[in-house]
GROMACS .gro file of N, CA and C in nm:
model
  432
    1UNK      N    1  27.075  11.427  -1.459
    1UNK     CA    2  27.156  11.530  -1.520
    1UNK      C    3  27.162  11.511  -1.672
    2UNK      N    4  27.142  11.388  -1.717
    2UNK     CA    5  27.139  11.364  -1.861
    2UNK      C    6  27.022  11.438  -1.925
    3UNK      N    7  26.907  11.434  -1.859
    3UNK     CA    8  26.791  11.506  -1.909
    3UNK      C    9  26.815  11.656  -1.912
    4UNK      N   10  26.882  11.707  -1.811
    4UNK     CA   11  26.916  11.849  -1.808
    4UNK      C   12  27.010  11.885  -1.921
    5UNK      N   13  27.109  11.800  -1.942
    5UNK     CA   14  27.202  11.825  -2.053
    5UNK      C   15  27.132  11.826  -2.187
    6UNK      N   16  27.038  11.733  -2.205
    6UNK     CA   17  26.962  11.728  -2.330
    6UNK      C   18  26.877  11.853  -2.346
    7UNK      N   19  26.809  11.893  -2.239
    7UNK     CA   20  26.719  12.008  -2.251
    7UNK      C   21  26.793  12.139  -2.266
    8UNK      N   22  26.915  12.148  -2.214
    8UNK     CA   23  26.991  12.273  -2.221
    8UNK      C   24  27.074  12.281  -2.348
    9UNK      N   25  27.148  12.175  -2.378
    9UNK     CA   26  27.238  12.179  -2.494
    9UNK      C   27  27.173  12.129  -2.622
   10UNK      N   28  27.064  12.052  -2.612
   10UNK     CA   29  26.998  11.999  -2.731
   10UNK      C   30  26.951  12.105  -2.829
   11UNK      N   31  26.877  12.206  -2.782
   11UNK     CA   32  26.833  12.310  -2.877
   11UNK      C   33  26.950  12.383  -2.944
   12UNK      N   34  27.058  12.405  -2.871
   12UNK     CA   35  27.174  12.472  -2.930
   12UNK      C   36  27.234  12.387  -3.041
   13UNK      N   37  27.238  12.256  -3.020
   13UNK     CA   38  27.292  12.168  -3.122
   13UNK      C   39  27.203  12.163  -3.246
   14UNK      N   40  27.075  12.195  -3.227
   14UNK     CA   41  26.982  12.195  -3.340
   14UNK      C   42  26.964  12.334  -3.400
   15UNK      N   43  27.045  12.431  -3.357
   15UNK     CA   44  27.045  12.562  -3.421
   15UNK      C   45  26.966  12.671  -3.351
   16UNK      N   46  26.910  12.646  -3.233
   16UNK     CA   47  26.838  12.750  -3.161
   16UNK      C   48  26.941  12.842  -3.095
   17UNK      N   49  26.937  12.973  -3.121
   17UNK     CA   50  27.039  13.063  -3.066
   17UNK      C   51  27.026  13.079  -2.915
   18UNK      N   52  27.140  13.099  -2.849
   18UNK     CA   53  27.143  13.120  -2.705
   18UNK      C   54  27.260  13.210  -2.670
   19UNK      N   55  27.248  13.281  -2.558
   19UNK     CA   56  27.354  13.369  -2.512
   19UNK      C   57  27.473  13.286  -2.464
   20UNK      N   58  27.592  13.337  -2.482
   20UNK     CA   59  27.713  13.266  -2.440
   20UNK      C   60  27.712  13.242  -2.290
   21UNK      N   61  27.734  13.119  -2.249
   21UNK     CA   62  27.739  13.083  -2.108
   21UNK      C   63  27.604  13.052  -2.046
   22UNK      N   64  27.497  13.077  -2.116
   22UNK     CA   65  27.363  13.055  -2.060
   22UNK      C   66  27.338  12.906  -2.034
   23UNK      N   67  27.384  12.821  -2.126
   23UNK     CA   68  27.361  12.677  -2.111
   23UNK      C   69  27.436  12.622  -1.990
   24UNK      N   70  27.561  12.662  -1.975
   24UNK     CA   71  27.641  12.615  -1.862
   24UNK      C   72  27.581  12.664  -1.731
   25UNK      N   73  27.538  12.788  -1.728
   25UNK     CA   74  27.473  12.841  -1.608
   25UNK      C   75  27.345  12.767  -1.576
   26UNK      N   76  27.269  12.730  -1.678
   26UNK     CA   77  27.145  12.656  -1.657
   26UNK      C   78  27.174  12.516  -1.601
   27UNK      N   79  27.280  12.452  -1.649
   27UNK     CA   80  27.317  12.320  -1.597
   27UNK      C   81  27.359  12.331  -1.450
   28UNK      N   82  27.439  12.433  -1.418
   28UNK     CA   83  27.481  12.451  -1.278
   28UNK      C   84  27.362  12.479  -1.189
   29UNK      N   85  27.271  12.564  -1.235
   29UNK     CA   86  27.151  12.595  -1.157
   29UNK      C   87  27.066  12.470  -1.138
   30UNK      N   88  27.050  12.389  -1.242
   30UNK     CA   89  26.972  12.266  -1.232
   30UNK      C   90  27.035  12.168  -1.134
   31UNK      N   91  27.167  12.157  -1.135
   31UNK     CA   92  27.234  12.067  -1.041
   31UNK      C   93  27.214  12.112  -0.897
   32UNK      N   94  27.225  12.241  -0.873
   32UNK     CA   95  27.206  12.292  -0.738
   32UNK      C   96  27.060  12.278  -0.693
   33UNK      N   97  26.967  12.301  -0.785
   33UNK     CA   98  26.825  12.284  -0.751
   33UNK      C   99  26.792  12.138  -0.725
   34UNK      N  100  26.855  12.047  -0.800
   34UNK     CA  101  26.835  11.905  -0.776
   34UNK      C  102  26.883  11.867  -0.636
   35UNK      N  103  26.999  11.921  -0.596
   35UNK     CA  104  27.050  11.894  -0.462
   35UNK      C  105  26.954  11.947  -0.355
   36UNK      N  106  26.899  12.065  -0.377
   36UNK     CA  107  26.801  12.120  -0.283
   36UNK      C  108  26.675  12.034  -0.277
   37UNK      N  109  26.631  11.984  -0.391
   37UNK     CA  110  26.511  11.901  -0.396
   37UNK      C  111  26.533  11.771  -0.319
   38UNK      N  112  26.647  11.709  -0.337
   38UNK     CA  113  26.677  11.584  -0.266
   38UNK      C  114  26.689  11.611  -0.116
   39UNK      N  115  26.753  11.722  -0.079
   39UNK     CA  116  26.766  11.757   0.062
   39UNK      C  117  26.628  11.780   0.124
   40UNK      N  118  26.540  11.851   0.054
   40UNK     CA  119  26.405  11.875   0.105
   40UNK      C  120  26.328  11.743   0.118
   41UNK      N  121  26.340  11.656   0.018
   41UNK     CA  122  26.273  11.527   0.025
   41UNK      C  123  26.325  11.445   0.142
   42UNK      N  124  26.456  11.448   0.164
   42UNK     CA  125  26.516  11.375   0.276
   42UNK      C  126  26.460  11.425   0.409
   43UNK      N  127  26.456  11.557   0.425
   43UNK     CA  128  26.409  11.614   0.552
   43UNK      C  129  26.262  11.579   0.576
   44UNK      N  130  26.178  11.595   0.475
   44UNK     CA  131  26.035  11.568   0.492
   44UNK      C  132  26.010  11.419   0.517
   45UNK      N  133  26.074  11.334   0.439
   45UNK     CA  134  26.053  11.190   0.458
   45UNK      C  135  26.106  11.143   0.593
   46UNK      N  136  26.215  11.203   0.640
   46UNK     CA  137  26.266  11.167   0.773
   46UNK      C  138  26.167  11.209   0.881
   47UNK      N  139  26.107  11.328   0.866
   47UNK     CA  140  26.009  11.374   0.964
   47UNK      C  141  25.884  11.286   0.965
   48UNK      N  142  25.850  11.231   0.849
   48UNK     CA  143  25.733  11.145   0.838
   48UNK      C  144  25.763  11.000   0.875
   49UNK      N  145  25.889  10.970   0.901
   49UNK     CA  146  25.927  10.832   0.932
   49UNK      C  147  25.924  10.742   0.810
   50UNK      N  148  25.940  10.799   0.692
   50UNK     CA  149  25.933  10.724   0.567
   50UNK      C  150  26.062  10.739   0.487
   51UNK      N  151  26.175  10.740   0.553
   51UNK     CA  152  26.303  10.757   0.487
   51UNK      C  153  26.333  10.643   0.390
   52UNK      N  154  26.265  10.529   0.408
   52UNK     CA  155  26.282  10.417   0.315
   52UNK      C  156  26.235  10.450   0.174
   53UNK      N  157  26.156  10.555   0.158
   53UNK     CA  158  26.105  10.593   0.027
   53UNK      C  159  26.193  10.690  -0.049
   54UNK      N  160  26.307  10.731   0.009
   54UNK     CA  161  26.391  10.831  -0.057
   54UNK      C  162  26.449  10.779  -0.188
   55UNK      N  163  26.506  10.660  -0.187
   55UNK     CA  164  26.568  10.606  -0.309
   55UNK      C  165  26.462  10.579  -0.417
   56UNK      N  166  26.349  10.515  -0.386
   56UNK     CA  167  26.246  10.501  -0.491
   56UNK      C  168  26.198  10.635  -0.546
   57UNK      N  169  26.185  10.735  -0.458
   57UNK     CA  170  26.146  10.868  -0.504
   57UNK      C  171  26.250  10.925  -0.600
   58UNK      N  172  26.377  10.914  -0.565
   58UNK     CA  173  26.483  10.968  -0.651
   58UNK      C  174  26.484  10.900  -0.787
   59UNK      N  175  26.466  10.768  -0.788
   59UNK     CA  176  26.467  10.695  -0.915
   59UNK      C  177  26.349  10.738  -1.002
   60UNK      N  178  26.229  10.739  -0.944
   60UNK     CA  179  26.110  10.778  -1.021
   60UNK      C  180  26.120  10.923  -1.067
   61UNK      N  181  26.164  11.011  -0.980
   61UNK     CA  182  26.175  11.152  -1.014
   61UNK      C  183  26.277  11.176  -1.124
   62UNK      N  184  26.388  11.104  -1.120
   62UNK     CA  185  26.489  11.120  -1.224
   62UNK      C  186  26.437  11.074  -1.360
   63UNK      N  187  26.363  10.964  -1.364
   63UNK     CA  188  26.308  10.918  -1.491
   63UNK      C  189  26.206  11.017  -1.545
   64UNK      N  190  26.123  11.070  -1.458
   64UNK     CA  191  26.024  11.168  -1.501
   64UNK      C  192  26.094  11.293  -1.554
   65UNK      N  193  26.196  11.340  -1.483
   65UNK     CA  194  26.269  11.459  -1.529
   65UNK      C  195  26.335  11.434  -1.665
   66UNK      N  196  26.388  11.315  -1.685
   66UNK     CA  197  26.450  11.283  -1.813
   66UNK      C  198  26.347  11.288  -1.926
   67UNK      N  199  26.233  11.225  -1.904
   67UNK     CA  200  26.130  11.220  -2.008
   67UNK      C  201  26.074  11.359  -2.036
   68UNK      N  202  26.047  11.437  -1.929
   68UNK     CA  203  25.996  11.573  -1.948
   68UNK      C  204  26.099  11.659  -2.020
   69UNK      N  205  26.227  11.645  -1.987
   69UNK     CA  206  26.332  11.722  -2.055
   69UNK      C  207  26.341  11.685  -2.202
   70UNK      N  208  26.331  11.557  -2.230
   70UNK     CA  209  26.338  11.512  -2.369
   70UNK      C  210  26.221  11.567  -2.451
   71UNK      N  211  26.099  11.552  -2.398
   71UNK     CA  212  25.981  11.605  -2.468
   71UNK      C  213  25.984  11.757  -2.474
   72UNK      N  214  26.031  11.821  -2.367
   72UNK     CA  215  26.039  11.967  -2.366
   72UNK      C  216  26.132  12.019  -2.473
   73UNK      N  217  26.244  11.949  -2.494
   73UNK     CA  218  26.338  11.990  -2.599
   73UNK      C  219  26.276  11.974  -2.737
   74UNK      N  220  26.209  11.862  -2.758
   74UNK     CA  221  26.144  11.839  -2.888
   74UNK      C  222  26.037  11.946  -2.913
   75UNK      N  223  25.957  11.976  -2.811
   75UNK     CA  224  25.852  12.077  -2.827
   75UNK      C  225  25.913  12.214  -2.851
   76UNK      N  226  26.022  12.247  -2.781
   76UNK     CA  227  26.088  12.377  -2.800
   76UNK      C  228  26.137  12.392  -2.943
   77UNK      N  229  26.195  12.287  -2.996
   77UNK     CA  230  26.249  12.293  -3.132
   77UNK      C  231  26.136  12.297  -3.235
   78UNK      N  232  26.032  12.217  -3.216
   78UNK     CA  233  25.925  12.208  -3.315
   78UNK      C  234  25.824  12.323  -3.307
   79UNK      N  235  25.784  12.359  -3.186
   79UNK     CA  236  25.678  12.458  -3.167
   79UNK      C  237  25.734  12.594  -3.127
   80UNK      N  238  25.841  12.593  -3.049
   80UNK     CA  239  25.895  12.718  -2.995
   80UNK      C  240  25.851  12.735  -2.851
   81UNK      N  241  25.925  12.814  -2.778
   81UNK     CA  242  25.893  12.837  -2.638
   81UNK      C  243  25.777  12.935  -2.623
   82UNK      N  244  25.691  12.909  -2.527
   82UNK     CA  245  25.581  13.001  -2.497
   82UNK      C  246  25.539  12.981  -2.352
   83UNK      N  247  25.465  13.077  -2.302
   83UNK     CA  248  25.417  13.068  -2.164
   83UNK      C  249  25.318  12.953  -2.148
   84UNK      N  250  25.240  12.928  -2.251
   84UNK     CA  251  25.142  12.819  -2.245
   84UNK      C  252  25.214  12.685  -2.231
   85UNK      N  253  25.320  12.665  -2.308
   85UNK     CA  254  25.395  12.539  -2.300
   85UNK      C  255  25.462  12.525  -2.164
   86UNK      N  256  25.519  12.635  -2.112
   86UNK     CA  257  25.583  12.632  -1.981
   86UNK      C  258  25.480  12.598  -1.873
   87UNK      N  259  25.363  12.659  -1.879
   87UNK     CA  260  25.257  12.630  -1.783
   87UNK      C  261  25.213  12.485  -1.793
   88UNK      N  262  25.199  12.435  -1.915
   88UNK     CA  263  25.155  12.296  -1.936
   88UNK      C  264  25.256  12.198  -1.878
   89UNK      N  265  25.384  12.220  -1.907
   89UNK     CA  266  25.488  12.131  -1.854
   89UNK      C  267  25.492  12.139  -1.701
   90UNK      N  268  25.476  12.259  -1.644
   90UNK     CA  269  25.473  12.273  -1.499
   90UNK      C  270  25.356  12.201  -1.436
   91UNK      N  271  25.240  12.212  -1.498
   91UNK     CA  272  25.121  12.144  -1.447
   91UNK      C  273  25.137  11.992  -1.454
   92UNK      N  274  25.189  11.944  -1.565
   92UNK     CA  275  25.213  11.800  -1.579
   92UNK      C  276  25.313  11.752  -1.474
   93UNK      N  277  25.416  11.832  -1.448
   93UNK     CA  278  25.517  11.795  -1.349
   93UNK      C  279  25.456  11.783  -1.210
   94UNK      N  280  25.369  11.877  -1.173
   94UNK     CA  281  25.305  11.870  -1.042
   94UNK      C  282  25.215  11.747  -1.032
   95UNK      N  283  25.140  11.719  -1.135
   95UNK     CA  284  25.053  11.600  -1.136
   95UNK      C  285  25.136  11.473  -1.120
   96UNK      N  286  25.247  11.466  -1.190
   96UNK     CA  287  25.333  11.347  -1.181
   96UNK      C  288  25.395  11.337  -1.042
   97UNK      N  289  25.439  11.450  -0.985
   97UNK     CA  290  25.498  11.447  -0.851
   97UNK      C  291  25.395  11.399  -0.747
   98UNK      N  292  25.271  11.445  -0.759
   98UNK     CA  293  25.166  11.400  -0.667
   98UNK      C  294  25.147  11.249  -0.680
   99UNK      N  295  25.145  11.198  -0.802
   99UNK     CA  296  25.127  11.054  -0.822
   99UNK      C  297  25.246  10.974  -0.775
  100UNK      N  298  25.367  11.028  -0.788
  100UNK     CA  299  25.485  10.960  -0.731
  100UNK      C  300  25.469  10.950  -0.580
  101UNK      N  301  25.428  11.060  -0.517
  101UNK     CA  302  25.411  11.059  -0.371
  101UNK      C  303  25.300  10.963  -0.329
  102UNK      N  304  25.194  10.956  -0.408
  102UNK     CA  305  25.082  10.867  -0.374
  102UNK      C  306  25.115  10.721  -0.399
  103UNK      N  307  25.165  10.691  -0.518
  103UNK     CA  308  25.179  10.553  -0.561
  103UNK      C  309  25.310  10.488  -0.518
  104UNK      N  310  25.419  10.560  -0.530
  104UNK     CA  311  25.549  10.500  -0.500
  104UNK      C  312  25.584  10.515  -0.353
  105UNK      N  313  25.560  10.634  -0.297
  105UNK     CA  314  25.591  10.654  -0.156
  105UNK      C  315  25.476  10.613  -0.064
  106UNK      N  316  25.359  10.591  -0.119
  106UNK     CA  317  25.236  10.554  -0.048
  106UNK      C  318  25.210  10.647   0.071
  107UNK      N  319  25.214  10.776   0.046
  107UNK     CA  320  25.187  10.874   0.150
  107UNK      C  321  25.037  10.901   0.157
  108UNK      N  322  24.991  10.944   0.276
  108UNK     CA  323  24.851  10.983   0.292
  108UNK      C  324  24.830  11.118   0.222
  109UNK      N  325  24.704  11.156   0.198
  109UNK     CA  326  24.680  11.283   0.128
  109UNK      C  327  24.745  11.405   0.193
  110UNK      N  328  24.740  11.415   0.325
  110UNK     CA  329  24.803  11.529   0.391
  110UNK      C  330  24.955  11.523   0.379
  111UNK      N  331  25.011  11.403   0.386
  111UNK     CA  332  25.155  11.388   0.366
  111UNK      C  333  25.196  11.423   0.224
  112UNK      N  334  25.112  11.387   0.126
  112UNK     CA  335  25.140  11.423  -0.014
  112UNK      C  336  25.143  11.574  -0.028
  113UNK      N  337  25.043  11.642   0.030
  113UNK     CA  338  25.038  11.788   0.022
  113UNK      C  339  25.161  11.850   0.086
  114UNK      N  340  25.199  11.802   0.203
  114UNK     CA  341  25.318  11.854   0.271
  114UNK      C  342  25.442  11.829   0.188
  115UNK      N  343  25.455  11.710   0.135
  115UNK     CA  344  25.572  11.673   0.055
  115UNK      C  345  25.584  11.763  -0.068
  116UNK      N  346  25.474  11.785  -0.139
  116UNK     CA  347  25.475  11.866  -0.261
  116UNK      C  348  25.503  12.013  -0.228
  117UNK      N  349  25.439  12.065  -0.123
  117UNK     CA  350  25.460  12.206  -0.086
  117UNK      C  351  25.606  12.230  -0.047
  118UNK      N  352  25.664  12.140   0.030
  118UNK     CA  353  25.804  12.156   0.069
  118UNK      C  354  25.895  12.150  -0.054
  119UNK      N  355  25.865  12.062  -0.147
  119UNK     CA  356  25.944  12.054  -0.271
  119UNK      C  357  25.936  12.185  -0.349
  120UNK      N  358  25.816  12.238  -0.364
  120UNK     CA  359  25.797  12.362  -0.440
  120UNK      C  360  25.866  12.479  -0.370
  121UNK      N  361  25.851  12.488  -0.239
  121UNK     CA  362  25.916  12.597  -0.165
  121UNK      C  363  26.067  12.588  -0.176
  122UNK      N  364  26.122  12.468  -0.165
  122UNK     CA  365  26.268  12.451  -0.179
  122UNK      C  366  26.314  12.494  -0.318
  123UNK      N  367  26.239  12.458  -0.421
  123UNK     CA  368  26.274  12.498  -0.558
  123UNK      C  369  26.265  12.650  -0.574
  124UNK      N  370  26.160  12.712  -0.520
  124UNK     CA  371  26.146  12.857  -0.532
  124UNK      C  372  26.257  12.931  -0.460
  125UNK      N  373  26.290  12.887  -0.341
  125UNK     CA  374  26.400  12.950  -0.267
  125UNK      C  375  26.530  12.933  -0.344
  126UNK      N  376  26.552  12.814  -0.396
  126UNK     CA  377  26.673  12.790  -0.474
  126UNK      C  378  26.681  12.877  -0.597
  127UNK      N  379  26.570  12.891  -0.669
  127UNK     CA  380  26.570  12.974  -0.789
  127UNK      C  381  26.595  13.120  -0.752
  128UNK      N  382  26.531  13.167  -0.646
  128UNK     CA  383  26.548  13.307  -0.607
  128UNK      C  384  26.692  13.337  -0.565
  129UNK      N  385  26.747  13.252  -0.481
  129UNK     CA  386  26.882  13.277  -0.430
  129UNK      C  387  26.988  13.245  -0.535
  130UNK      N  388  26.987  13.122  -0.582
  130UNK     CA  389  27.091  13.079  -0.676
  130UNK      C  390  27.077  13.148  -0.811
  131UNK      N  391  26.954  13.162  -0.859
  131UNK     CA  392  26.933  13.230  -0.986
  131UNK      C  393  26.976  13.375  -0.980
  132UNK      N  394  26.948  13.441  -0.868
  132UNK     CA  395  26.991  13.580  -0.852
  132UNK      C  396  27.142  13.593  -0.852
  133UNK      N  397  27.210  13.502  -0.784
  133UNK     CA  398  27.356  13.505  -0.782
  133UNK      C  399  27.412  13.480  -0.921
  134UNK      N  400  27.355  13.383  -0.992
  134UNK     CA  401  27.406  13.352  -1.126
  134UNK      C  402  27.375  13.463  -1.225
  135UNK      N  403  27.260  13.529  -1.211
  135UNK     CA  404  27.229  13.640  -1.301
  135UNK      C  405  27.325  13.757  -1.279
  136UNK      N  406  27.367  13.777  -1.155
  136UNK     CA  407  27.462  13.885  -1.127
  136UNK      C  408  27.596  13.860  -1.193
  137UNK      N  409  27.632  13.734  -1.208
  137UNK     CA  410  27.764  13.702  -1.264
  137UNK      C  411  27.764  13.695  -1.417
  138UNK      N  412  27.645  13.697  -1.480
  138UNK     CA  413  27.640  13.690  -1.626
  138UNK      C  414  27.669  13.827  -1.686
  139UNK      N  415  27.734  13.830  -1.803
  139UNK     CA  416  27.762  13.959  -1.866
  139UNK      C  417  27.633  14.025  -1.915
  140UNK      N  418  27.637  14.158  -1.922
  140UNK     CA  419  27.520  14.233  -1.968
  140UNK      C  420  27.498  14.209  -2.117
  141UNK      N  421  27.372  14.208  -2.156
  141UNK     CA  422  27.337  14.191  -2.297
  141UNK      C  423  27.357  14.325  -2.367
  142UNK      N  424  27.433  14.328  -2.476
  142UNK     CA  425  27.456  14.456  -2.544
  142UNK      C  426  27.327  14.510  -2.605
  143UNK      N  427  27.314  14.643  -2.604
  143UNK     CA  428  27.195  14.707  -2.660
  143UNK      C  429  27.195  14.693  -2.812
  144UNK      N  430  27.076  14.678  -2.867
  144UNK     CA  431  27.065  14.658  -3.012
  144UNK      C  432  27.077  14.787  -3.089
   0.00000   0.00000   0.00000
């Protein structure tokens, strides 16, 4: 959550404009998505009989999220947000998640694929449901 706080509130502290309440909403969404990710990891690892890998996965994943959030904030402030940067960070995140599953959890290739797909599906469902609910509660942007 420290990485999320840095990535959400850091640009605002450095002068990047944001809509009122957007940062708090992003933190709440990130917390709920993190809970979904851990729940999905728990379910998949339990089905694979590898529940002993849940804590090492959480530790490694949290460090990766912190580092990616820190670098993402620096890049946002220095370069600015763009689709290319978002795609690059997403691709790097998937590569790191695959290596966490391979190296730390020591899963077989098919288990790695299952683990990653379940994680991505859980995140997408969470963004669609929770993001939609949170967008409905945000005030409308006034016309220019």
